[in-house]
Amino acid sequence: MIAVDSVDPSPSSGDSARAGWAISLRGVNRARAGTPVLCDIDLEIDPGLIVAFVGPPGCGASTLLRAVTGAERPDTGVVTVDGRSGIASPRVPEVRDRTPVARFGRVLTSIAAAARRAGRPDADAEAGRLTQVVGLGARERLVHRLAHGDRQRWALARALATQPGALVLDDPLAALPTMARAQTRDRVVQELRARRVTTLWFTRDTAEAAAVADRLIVMDQGRVVADGSPDELYARVDEAMVAEVLGPVNALPGIVEGTIVEVWGQELPLARPAADGHCEVVVRPESVMIVGSEEPGMDAVVEATTFLGSARRSTVRTADDVQVVVEHPSEQRLDLRDHVRVALATVPATIRPIS
């Protein structure tokens, strides 16, 4: 593997900056064996955006991406790429977790061949540059002899060599180790943005989705259930489906009175007006703090703790029998069955009524 922190974008990025294709899905439905897979999908994707899709297994995102590439036809509805649909639509290349590879062909020559077919006069130099972008060092090896992760790198470099106006990525970095995955992701995103390639990126890693996306789409049971910027959707903790896909949330018993909500003996301002009465206060783990024994809050016992590097994520059970996930500094070490006191950060509280 080549360790490269940054690689200059393609010299032709000035031309390809105009190449991003708009993508439209209108009334798209797809079923298999009578079971709906895509339901009334309506999406308009502007040129040059990186749009990430997340959702639970079977959410329909992979089928949606295959409909965009033309690998799967919707039962009803129209998919339009660069203003064209059907057989007139330009081909959108796809890189997925296990992209098929040819039995013969070497890494560098196969990438250069793709660049040459795309009209690059400097195809060999471009192939070398793209192997750096994806961090692939095995340039002279036969492609089919590459390890799974290096095959993913090769497939990315080859797709980029075609100078696409749009690109579909279906968990394209799944086989890479954590650090290499983040480094490769960042360089590929830099390349996509420099070229303004319209990119549809599905990943099972929600942190990766938030890191790459201009726009984040949450899918469930074949439907789009949320659509917005990553920070907007992360803040929507009161919507259970959206909140749980993007990471753990805590639901704590509270009581609304006027413009405040009382929880664990603390009074917090409401993020939005709500009717008086019992409710659930919904917070992310980073909004829960471990505090001193004399401070306002709730006593708890540690049930689990996980080291995440720069932080720890611990699960505690409070004295009122509520399981709470807490994210705290890594140096604040907790052991199983430790007694602690937890409190909420003093920020406007999001609530949902108790049904």
mmCIF file of C-alpha atoms in Angstrom:
data_model
loop_
_atom_site.group_PDB
_atom_site.id
_atom_site.type_symbol
_atom_site.label_atom_id
_atom_site.label_comp_id
_atom_site.label_asym_id
_atom_site.label_seq_id
_atom_site.Cartn_x
_atom_site.Cartn_y
_atom_site.Cartn_z
ATOM 1 C CA MET A 1 0.000 0.000 0.000
ATOM 2 C CA ILE A 2 1.198 3.533 -0.790
ATOM 3 C CA ALA A 3 0.905 5.958 2.111
ATOM 4 C CA VAL A 4 -0.174 9.231 0.517
ATOM 5 C CA ASP A 5 -1.806 12.028 2.523
ATOM 6 C CA SER A 6 -2.882 14.066 -0.478
ATOM 7 C CA VAL A 7 -2.802 13.608 -4.233
ATOM 8 C CA ASP A 8 -3.312 16.463 -6.651
ATOM 9 C CA PRO A 9 -6.528 16.142 -8.673
ATOM 10 C CA SER A 10 -6.391 15.238 -12.308
ATOM 11 C CA PRO A 11 -4.955 18.004 -14.543
ATOM 12 C CA SER A 12 -8.172 17.736 -16.561
ATOM 13 C CA SER A 13 -10.360 18.512 -13.551
ATOM 14 C CA GLY A 14 -10.999 21.984 -14.929
ATOM 15 C CA ASP A 15 -12.759 20.433 -17.942
ATOM 16 C CA SER A 16 -14.458 17.660 -16.014
ATOM 17 C CA ALA A 17 -15.733 20.170 -13.422
ATOM 18 C CA ARG A 18 -18.554 20.785 -15.902
ATOM 19 C CA ALA A 19 -19.215 17.078 -16.385
ATOM 20 C CA GLY A 20 -21.409 16.243 -13.395
ATOM 21 C CA TRP A 21 -24.720 14.706 -14.459
ATOM 22 C CA ALA A 22 -28.099 15.431 -12.912
ATOM 23 C CA ILE A 23 -29.998 12.294 -11.850
ATOM 24 C CA SER A 24 -33.759 12.063 -11.431
ATOM 25 C CA LEU A 25 -35.966 9.239 -10.148
ATOM 26 C CA ARG A 26 -39.700 9.807 -10.545
ATOM 27 C CA GLY A 27 -42.348 7.407 -9.267
ATOM 28 C CA VAL A 28 -39.897 4.501 -9.186
ATOM 29 C CA ASN A 29 -41.290 1.205 -7.876
ATOM 30 C CA ARG A 30 -39.757 -2.252 -7.862
ATOM 31 C CA ALA A 31 -41.002 -5.551 -6.455
ATOM 32 C CA ARG A 32 -39.557 -9.064 -6.309
ATOM 33 C CA ALA A 33 -41.794 -12.104 -5.957
ATOM 34 C CA GLY A 34 -44.623 -9.779 -5.025
ATOM 35 C CA THR A 35 -42.655 -8.095 -2.230
ATOM 36 C CA PRO A 36 -42.079 -4.331 -2.652
ATOM 37 C CA VAL A 37 -38.388 -3.404 -2.754
ATOM 38 C CA LEU A 38 -38.708 0.234 -3.871
ATOM 39 C CA CYS A 39 -41.856 2.244 -3.151
ATOM 40 C CA ASP A 40 -42.681 5.554 -4.857
ATOM 41 C CA ILE A 41 -39.125 6.883 -5.008
ATOM 42 C CA ASP A 42 -38.957 10.532 -6.080
ATOM 43 C CA LEU A 43 -35.486 12.069 -5.989
ATOM 44 C CA GLU A 44 -33.806 14.933 -7.809
ATOM 45 C CA ILE A 45 -30.009 14.912 -7.474
ATOM 46 C CA ASP A 46 -28.109 17.988 -8.610
ATOM 47 C CA PRO A 47 -24.893 17.706 -10.649
ATOM 48 C CA GLY A 48 -21.677 17.358 -8.672
ATOM 49 C CA LEU A 49 -23.213 16.357 -5.328
ATOM 50 C CA ILE A 50 -22.101 13.402 -3.229
ATOM 51 C CA VAL A 51 -25.307 11.811 -1.942
ATOM 52 C CA ALA A 52 -24.929 9.085 0.684
ATOM 53 C CA PHE A 53 -27.581 6.451 1.384
ATOM 54 C CA VAL A 54 -27.933 4.630 4.696
ATOM 55 C CA GLY A 55 -30.487 2.289 6.169
ATOM 56 C CA PRO A 56 -31.004 -1.106 7.787
ATOM 57 C CA PRO A 57 -30.443 -4.344 5.822
ATOM 58 C CA GLY A 58 -33.077 -4.711 3.116
ATOM 59 C CA CYS A 59 -33.817 -0.987 3.028
ATOM 60 C CA GLY A 60 -33.724 -0.937 -0.793
ATOM 61 C CA ALA A 61 -30.697 1.307 -1.305
ATOM 62 C CA SER A 62 -28.698 -1.205 -3.364
ATOM 63 C CA THR A 63 -31.682 -1.807 -5.634
ATOM 64 C CA LEU A 64 -32.114 1.941 -6.091
ATOM 65 C CA LEU A 65 -28.458 2.277 -7.117
ATOM 66 C CA ARG A 66 -28.811 -0.610 -9.584
ATOM 67 C CA ALA A 67 -31.798 1.169 -11.110
ATOM 68 C CA VAL A 68 -29.593 4.228 -11.672
ATOM 69 C CA THR A 69 -26.860 2.175 -13.373
ATOM 70 C CA GLY A 70 -29.415 0.383 -15.541
ATOM 71 C CA ALA A 71 -28.527 -3.021 -14.063
ATOM 72 C CA GLU A 72 -32.102 -3.312 -12.803
ATOM 73 C CA ARG A 73 -35.224 -1.874 -14.383
ATOM 74 C CA PRO A 74 -37.999 -0.429 -12.230
ATOM 75 C CA ASP A 75 -41.469 -1.884 -12.642
ATOM 76 C CA THR A 76 -42.894 1.632 -12.912
ATOM 77 C CA GLY A 77 -41.387 5.090 -12.963
ATOM 78 C CA VAL A 78 -38.570 6.769 -14.836
ATOM 79 C CA VAL A 79 -34.858 7.108 -14.093
ATOM 80 C CA THR A 80 -33.241 10.024 -15.935
ATOM 81 C CA VAL A 81 -29.482 10.614 -16.156
ATOM 82 C CA ASP A 82 -28.179 13.820 -17.728
ATOM 83 C CA GLY A 83 -31.641 14.497 -19.126
ATOM 84 C CA ARG A 84 -31.927 11.104 -20.846
ATOM 85 C CA SER A 85 -33.759 7.925 -19.898
ATOM 86 C CA GLY A 86 -34.015 4.337 -21.076
ATOM 87 C CA ILE A 87 -31.544 3.120 -23.687
ATOM 88 C CA ALA A 88 -30.558 6.730 -24.471
ATOM 89 C CA SER A 89 -29.346 7.225 -20.887
ATOM 90 C CA PRO A 90 -25.544 7.405 -20.437
ATOM 91 C CA ARG A 91 -24.002 4.507 -18.550
ATOM 92 C CA VAL A 92 -23.237 5.198 -14.889
ATOM 93 C CA PRO A 93 -20.299 3.053 -13.718
ATOM 94 C CA GLU A 94 -20.655 1.150 -10.451
ATOM 95 C CA VAL A 95 -18.149 0.011 -7.844
ATOM 96 C CA ARG A 96 -19.517 -2.374 -5.263
ATOM 97 C CA ASP A 97 -18.137 -4.466 -2.430
ATOM 98 C CA ARG A 98 -17.249 -7.335 -4.744
ATOM 99 C CA THR A 99 -16.873 -5.883 -8.225
ATOM 100 C CA PRO A 100 -16.184 -8.683 -10.757
ATOM 101 C CA VAL A 101 -12.702 -8.691 -12.276
ATOM 102 C CA ALA A 102 -11.312 -10.143 -15.492
ATOM 103 C CA ARG A 103 -9.310 -13.356 -15.315
ATOM 104 C CA PHE A 104 -6.365 -11.681 -17.032
ATOM 105 C CA GLY A 105 -4.999 -8.160 -16.944
ATOM 106 C CA ARG A 106 -2.590 -6.234 -14.751
ATOM 107 C CA VAL A 107 -3.475 -3.390 -12.426
ATOM 108 C CA LEU A 108 -1.764 -0.447 -14.117
ATOM 109 C CA THR A 109 -2.405 -1.497 -17.723
ATOM 110 C CA SER A 110 -6.129 -2.125 -17.092
ATOM 111 C CA ILE A 111 -6.562 1.295 -15.475
ATOM 112 C CA ALA A 112 -4.588 2.957 -18.284
ATOM 113 C CA ALA A 113 -6.759 1.175 -20.871
ATOM 114 C CA ALA A 114 -9.889 2.634 -19.257
ATOM 115 C CA ALA A 115 -8.334 6.104 -19.278
ATOM 116 C CA ARG A 116 -7.321 5.701 -22.917
ATOM 117 C CA ARG A 117 -10.841 4.670 -23.936
ATOM 118 C CA ALA A 118 -12.088 7.818 -22.163
ATOM 119 C CA GLY A 119 -9.851 9.922 -24.421
ATOM 120 C CA ARG A 120 -7.006 10.692 -22.011
ATOM 121 C CA PRO A 121 -3.831 11.418 -24.006
ATOM 122 C CA ASP A 122 -1.766 10.874 -20.835
ATOM 123 C CA ALA A 123 -3.446 7.572 -19.946
ATOM 124 C CA ASP A 124 -0.372 5.913 -18.413
ATOM 125 C CA ALA A 125 0.407 8.897 -16.174
ATOM 126 C CA GLU A 126 -3.246 9.178 -15.178
ATOM 127 C CA ALA A 127 -3.323 5.488 -14.254
ATOM 128 C CA GLY A 128 -0.297 5.952 -12.016
ATOM 129 C CA ARG A 129 -1.858 8.976 -10.347
ATOM 130 C CA LEU A 130 -5.131 7.169 -9.694
ATOM 131 C CA THR A 131 -3.364 4.232 -8.046
ATOM 132 C CA GLN A 132 -1.961 6.811 -5.631
ATOM 133 C CA VAL A 133 -5.419 8.293 -5.048
ATOM 134 C CA VAL A 134 -6.769 4.902 -3.970
ATOM 135 C CA GLY A 135 -3.562 3.847 -2.186
ATOM 136 C CA LEU A 136 -2.854 0.839 -4.414
ATOM 137 C CA GLY A 137 0.785 -0.213 -4.648
ATOM 138 C CA ALA A 138 0.550 -3.575 -6.436
ATOM 139 C CA ARG A 139 0.666 -1.963 -9.877
ATOM 140 C CA GLU A 140 2.126 -4.856 -11.856
ATOM 141 C CA ARG A 141 0.125 -7.666 -10.271
ATOM 142 C CA LEU A 142 -2.644 -9.519 -12.061
ATOM 143 C CA VAL A 143 -5.937 -8.019 -10.954
ATOM 144 C CA HIS A 144 -7.557 -11.366 -10.125
ATOM 145 C CA ARG A 145 -4.695 -12.127 -7.707
ATOM 146 C CA LEU A 146 -5.312 -9.023 -5.605
ATOM 147 C CA ALA A 147 -6.673 -9.288 -2.091
ATOM 148 C CA HIS A 148 -10.298 -8.237 -1.601
ATOM 149 C CA GLY A 149 -9.434 -4.745 -0.326
ATOM 150 C CA ASP A 150 -6.982 -4.101 -3.171
ATOM 151 C CA ARG A 151 -9.593 -5.238 -5.685
ATOM 152 C CA GLN A 152 -11.845 -2.529 -4.284
ATOM 153 C CA ARG A 153 -9.072 0.040 -4.717
ATOM 154 C CA TRP A 154 -8.482 -1.157 -8.285
ATOM 155 C CA ALA A 155 -12.183 -0.955 -9.129
ATOM 156 C CA LEU A 156 -12.357 2.616 -7.806
ATOM 157 C CA ALA A 157 -9.296 3.709 -9.782
ATOM 158 C CA ARG A 158 -10.611 2.087 -12.961
ATOM 159 C CA ALA A 159 -14.028 3.734 -12.571
ATOM 160 C CA LEU A 160 -12.411 7.141 -12.038
ATOM 161 C CA ALA A 161 -10.234 6.588 -15.112
ATOM 162 C CA THR A 162 -13.356 6.535 -17.297
ATOM 163 C CA GLN A 163 -13.955 10.222 -16.369
ATOM 164 C CA PRO A 164 -17.563 9.562 -15.379
ATOM 165 C CA GLY A 165 -20.184 12.268 -15.097
ATOM 166 C CA ALA A 166 -21.804 10.175 -12.370
ATOM 167 C CA LEU A 167 -20.680 7.243 -10.261
ATOM 168 C CA VAL A 168 -22.467 4.675 -8.078
ATOM 169 C CA LEU A 169 -20.569 3.307 -5.063
ATOM 170 C CA ASP A 170 -22.133 0.396 -3.157
ATOM 171 C CA ASP A 171 -20.059 -0.100 0.012
ATOM 172 C CA PRO A 172 -16.856 0.302 -2.054
ATOM 173 C CA LEU A 173 -14.420 0.384 0.895
ATOM 174 C CA ALA A 174 -15.917 -2.355 3.064
ATOM 175 C CA ALA A 175 -12.865 -4.644 2.886
ATOM 176 C CA LEU A 176 -10.281 -2.065 3.955
ATOM 177 C CA PRO A 177 -8.912 -1.776 7.512
ATOM 178 C CA THR A 178 -10.221 1.184 9.526
ATOM 179 C CA MET A 179 -7.287 3.593 9.102
ATOM 180 C CA ALA A 180 -6.669 2.757 5.435
ATOM 181 C CA ARG A 181 -10.410 3.031 4.782
ATOM 182 C CA ALA A 182 -10.560 6.563 6.181
ATOM 183 C CA GLN A 183 -7.465 7.683 4.259
ATOM 184 C CA THR A 184 -8.690 6.185 0.984
ATOM 185 C CA ARG A 185 -12.169 7.627 1.520
ATOM 186 C CA ASP A 186 -10.794 11.139 2.021
ATOM 187 C CA ARG A 187 -8.613 11.025 -1.093
ATOM 188 C CA VAL A 188 -11.435 9.617 -3.228
ATOM 189 C CA VAL A 189 -13.816 12.305 -1.972
ATOM 190 C CA GLN A 190 -11.226 14.966 -2.833
ATOM 191 C CA GLU A 191 -11.017 13.530 -6.355
ATOM 192 C CA LEU A 192 -14.800 13.372 -6.786
ATOM 193 C CA ARG A 193 -15.252 16.953 -5.617
ATOM 194 C CA ALA A 194 -12.433 18.263 -7.839
ATOM 195 C CA ARG A 195 -14.077 16.623 -10.864
ATOM 196 C CA ARG A 196 -17.657 17.413 -9.744
ATOM 197 C CA VAL A 197 -18.686 13.809 -10.284
ATOM 198 C CA THR A 198 -22.290 13.244 -9.194
ATOM 199 C CA THR A 199 -21.903 10.364 -6.735
ATOM 200 C CA LEU A 200 -24.442 8.040 -5.139
ATOM 201 C CA TRP A 201 -22.663 6.315 -2.241
ATOM 202 C CA PHE A 202 -24.284 3.558 -0.179
ATOM 203 C CA THR A 203 -22.457 2.459 2.954
ATOM 204 C CA ARG A 204 -23.295 0.446 6.050
ATOM 205 C CA ASP A 205 -20.957 2.724 8.015
ATOM 206 C CA THR A 206 -23.055 5.740 9.028
ATOM 207 C CA ALA A 207 -19.990 7.669 10.186
ATOM 208 C CA GLU A 208 -18.532 7.256 6.696
ATOM 209 C CA ALA A 209 -21.808 8.421 5.144
ATOM 210 C CA ALA A 210 -21.814 11.578 7.261
ATOM 211 C CA ALA A 211 -18.145 12.229 6.432
ATOM 212 C CA VAL A 212 -18.545 12.048 2.644
ATOM 213 C CA ALA A 213 -22.034 13.402 2.007
ATOM 214 C CA ASP A 214 -23.301 16.763 0.831
ATOM 215 C CA ARG A 215 -26.736 15.195 1.214
ATOM 216 C CA LEU A 216 -27.745 12.189 3.292
ATOM 217 C CA ILE A 217 -30.737 9.963 2.520
ATOM 218 C CA VAL A 218 -32.124 7.455 5.019
ATOM 219 C CA MET A 219 -34.085 4.536 3.559
ATOM 220 C CA ASP A 220 -36.266 1.907 5.209
ATOM 221 C CA GLN A 221 -38.462 -0.777 3.647
ATOM 222 C CA GLY A 222 -37.957 0.628 0.167
ATOM 223 C CA ARG A 223 -38.903 4.197 1.032
ATOM 224 C CA VAL A 224 -37.027 7.436 1.605
ATOM 225 C CA VAL A 225 -37.763 8.300 5.237
ATOM 226 C CA ALA A 226 -35.390 11.267 5.618
ATOM 227 C CA ASP A 227 -33.416 13.528 3.308
ATOM 228 C CA GLY A 228 -31.132 16.417 4.273
ATOM 229 C CA SER A 229 -27.624 17.409 5.251
ATOM 230 C CA PRO A 230 -25.787 15.067 7.665
ATOM 231 C CA ASP A 231 -25.926 17.536 10.554
ATOM 232 C CA GLU A 232 -29.649 18.178 10.015
ATOM 233 C CA LEU A 233 -30.509 14.485 10.112
ATOM 234 C CA TYR A 234 -28.221 13.742 13.054
ATOM 235 C CA ALA A 235 -30.140 16.338 15.054
ATOM 236 C CA ARG A 236 -33.514 14.683 14.346
ATOM 237 C CA VAL A 237 -33.352 12.493 17.441
ATOM 238 C CA ASP A 238 -37.110 12.679 17.997
ATOM 239 C CA GLU A 239 -37.727 10.575 14.864
ATOM 240 C CA ALA A 240 -36.950 7.034 16.009
ATOM 241 C CA MET A 241 -36.225 5.500 12.595
ATOM 242 C CA VAL A 242 -33.854 8.290 11.550
ATOM 243 C CA ALA A 243 -32.152 8.587 14.931
ATOM 244 C CA GLU A 244 -31.404 4.887 15.354
ATOM 245 C CA VAL A 245 -29.900 4.502 11.884
ATOM 246 C CA LEU A 246 -27.431 7.331 12.537
ATOM 247 C CA GLY A 247 -26.273 6.090 15.938
ATOM 248 C CA PRO A 248 -27.406 5.310 19.483
ATOM 249 C CA VAL A 249 -29.932 7.524 21.270
ATOM 250 C CA ASN A 250 -31.222 7.620 24.828
ATOM 251 C CA ALA A 251 -34.883 8.077 25.787
ATOM 252 C CA LEU A 252 -35.189 9.397 29.355
ATOM 253 C CA PRO A 253 -38.390 10.051 31.346
ATOM 254 C CA GLY A 254 -39.190 13.735 31.786
ATOM 255 C CA ILE A 255 -42.009 16.127 32.602
ATOM 256 C CA VAL A 256 -42.803 19.209 30.516
ATOM 257 C CA GLU A 257 -44.025 22.300 32.289
ATOM 258 C CA GLY A 258 -44.292 25.478 30.253
ATOM 259 C CA THR A 259 -41.053 26.132 28.393
ATOM 260 C CA ILE A 260 -38.892 23.709 30.360
ATOM 261 C CA VAL A 261 -38.602 19.967 30.844
ATOM 262 C CA GLU A 262 -37.479 18.378 34.098
ATOM 263 C CA VAL A 263 -35.334 15.257 33.885
ATOM 264 C CA TRP A 264 -33.078 13.763 36.576
ATOM 265 C CA GLY A 265 -33.738 16.806 38.761
ATOM 266 C CA GLN A 266 -32.436 19.142 36.038
ATOM 267 C CA GLU A 267 -34.486 21.800 34.285
ATOM 268 C CA LEU A 268 -33.694 22.162 30.581
ATOM 269 C CA PRO A 269 -35.180 24.550 28.012
ATOM 270 C CA LEU A 270 -37.297 22.945 25.302
ATOM 271 C CA ALA A 271 -35.965 22.889 21.749
ATOM 272 C CA ARG A 272 -39.554 23.278 20.522
ATOM 273 C CA PRO A 273 -42.862 24.102 22.264
ATOM 274 C CA ALA A 274 -44.668 21.059 23.671
ATOM 275 C CA ALA A 275 -47.760 20.268 25.714
ATOM 276 C CA ASP A 276 -47.365 19.907 29.479
ATOM 277 C CA GLY A 277 -47.083 16.396 30.869
ATOM 278 C CA HIS A 278 -44.931 13.293 30.838
ATOM 279 C CA CYS A 279 -42.580 12.765 27.900
ATOM 280 C CA GLU A 280 -39.359 11.142 26.735
ATOM 281 C CA VAL A 281 -36.280 13.345 26.526
ATOM 282 C CA VAL A 282 -34.236 12.081 23.577
ATOM 283 C CA VAL A 283 -30.466 12.683 23.566
ATOM 284 C CA ARG A 284 -27.340 11.370 21.881
ATOM 285 C CA PRO A 285 -24.623 9.764 24.069
ATOM 286 C CA GLU A 286 -22.374 12.825 23.799
ATOM 287 C CA SER A 287 -25.028 14.920 25.570
ATOM 288 C CA VAL A 288 -24.820 12.717 28.685
ATOM 289 C CA MET A 289 -22.042 13.545 31.151
ATOM 290 C CA ILE A 290 -20.498 11.816 34.139
ATOM 291 C CA VAL A 291 -20.568 14.301 37.042
ATOM 292 C CA GLY A 292 -19.625 14.533 40.692
ATOM 293 C CA SER A 293 -21.698 12.782 43.341
ATOM 294 C CA GLU A 294 -23.105 16.073 44.693
ATOM 295 C CA GLU A 295 -24.189 17.546 41.360
ATOM 296 C CA PRO A 296 -27.721 17.357 39.915
ATOM 297 C CA GLY A 297 -28.276 14.144 38.008
ATOM 298 C CA MET A 298 -29.032 10.446 38.511
ATOM 299 C CA ASP A 299 -27.035 7.647 40.172
ATOM 300 C CA ALA A 300 -26.147 4.725 37.910
ATOM 301 C CA VAL A 301 -24.099 1.520 37.663
ATOM 302 C CA VAL A 302 -21.768 0.737 34.745
ATOM 303 C CA GLU A 303 -22.883 -2.299 32.699
ATOM 304 C CA ALA A 304 -20.465 -2.090 29.741
ATOM 305 C CA THR A 305 -17.702 0.137 28.429
ATOM 306 C CA THR A 306 -15.920 0.274 25.054
ATOM 307 C CA PHE A 307 -12.705 2.071 24.102
ATOM 308 C CA LEU A 308 -13.165 4.018 20.830
ATOM 309 C CA GLY A 309 -9.767 5.721 20.673
ATOM 310 C CA SER A 310 -10.327 9.397 21.432
ATOM 311 C CA ALA A 311 -13.421 8.561 23.496
ATOM 312 C CA ARG A 312 -15.121 5.769 25.418
ATOM 313 C CA ARG A 313 -18.726 4.683 25.078
ATOM 314 C CA SER A 314 -20.197 3.242 28.249
ATOM 315 C CA THR A 315 -23.610 1.809 29.046
ATOM 316 C CA VAL A 316 -24.998 2.478 32.520
ATOM 317 C CA ARG A 317 -28.241 1.569 34.269
ATOM 318 C CA THR A 318 -29.747 4.378 36.297
ATOM 319 C CA ALA A 319 -31.390 4.117 39.704
ATOM 320 C CA ASP A 320 -34.795 4.435 37.992
ATOM 321 C CA ASP A 321 -33.923 1.383 35.813
ATOM 322 C CA VAL A 322 -33.214 3.140 32.495
ATOM 323 C CA GLN A 323 -30.316 1.983 30.305
ATOM 324 C CA VAL A 324 -28.272 4.979 29.146
ATOM 325 C CA VAL A 325 -25.352 5.192 26.698
ATOM 326 C CA VAL A 326 -22.702 7.762 27.649
ATOM 327 C CA GLU A 327 -19.815 8.987 25.488
ATOM 328 C CA HIS A 328 -16.961 10.380 27.565
ATOM 329 C CA PRO A 329 -13.218 11.157 27.277
ATOM 330 C CA SER A 330 -11.017 8.077 26.993
ATOM 331 C CA GLU A 331 -8.986 9.102 30.031
ATOM 332 C CA GLN A 332 -12.194 8.937 32.115
ATOM 333 C CA ARG A 333 -11.907 5.185 32.551
ATOM 334 C CA LEU A 334 -14.835 3.210 33.968
ATOM 335 C CA ASP A 335 -14.963 -0.410 35.105
ATOM 336 C CA LEU A 336 -17.899 -2.782 35.224
ATOM 337 C CA ARG A 337 -20.187 -2.274 38.243
ATOM 338 C CA ASP A 338 -18.646 1.124 39.045
ATOM 339 C CA HIS A 339 -21.101 3.516 40.675
ATOM 340 C CA VAL A 340 -21.321 6.848 38.833
ATOM 341 C CA ARG A 341 -23.615 9.849 38.535
ATOM 342 C CA VAL A 342 -24.866 11.022 35.147
ATOM 343 C CA ALA A 343 -26.408 14.314 34.025
ATOM 344 C CA LEU A 344 -27.449 16.001 30.804
ATOM 345 C CA ALA A 345 -25.633 18.841 29.082
ATOM 346 C CA THR A 346 -27.488 22.113 29.528
ATOM 347 C CA VAL A 347 -28.735 22.492 25.978
ATOM 348 C CA PRO A 348 -32.261 22.790 24.524
ATOM 349 C CA ALA A 349 -33.953 19.415 24.944
ATOM 350 C CA THR A 350 -35.718 17.453 22.213
ATOM 351 C CA ILE A 351 -38.695 15.481 23.449
ATOM 352 C CA ARG A 352 -41.306 13.117 22.117
ATOM 353 C CA PRO A 353 -44.670 12.413 23.741
ATOM 354 C CA ILE A 354 -45.331 9.101 25.441
ATOM 355 C CA SER A 355 -47.852 7.207 23.320
#
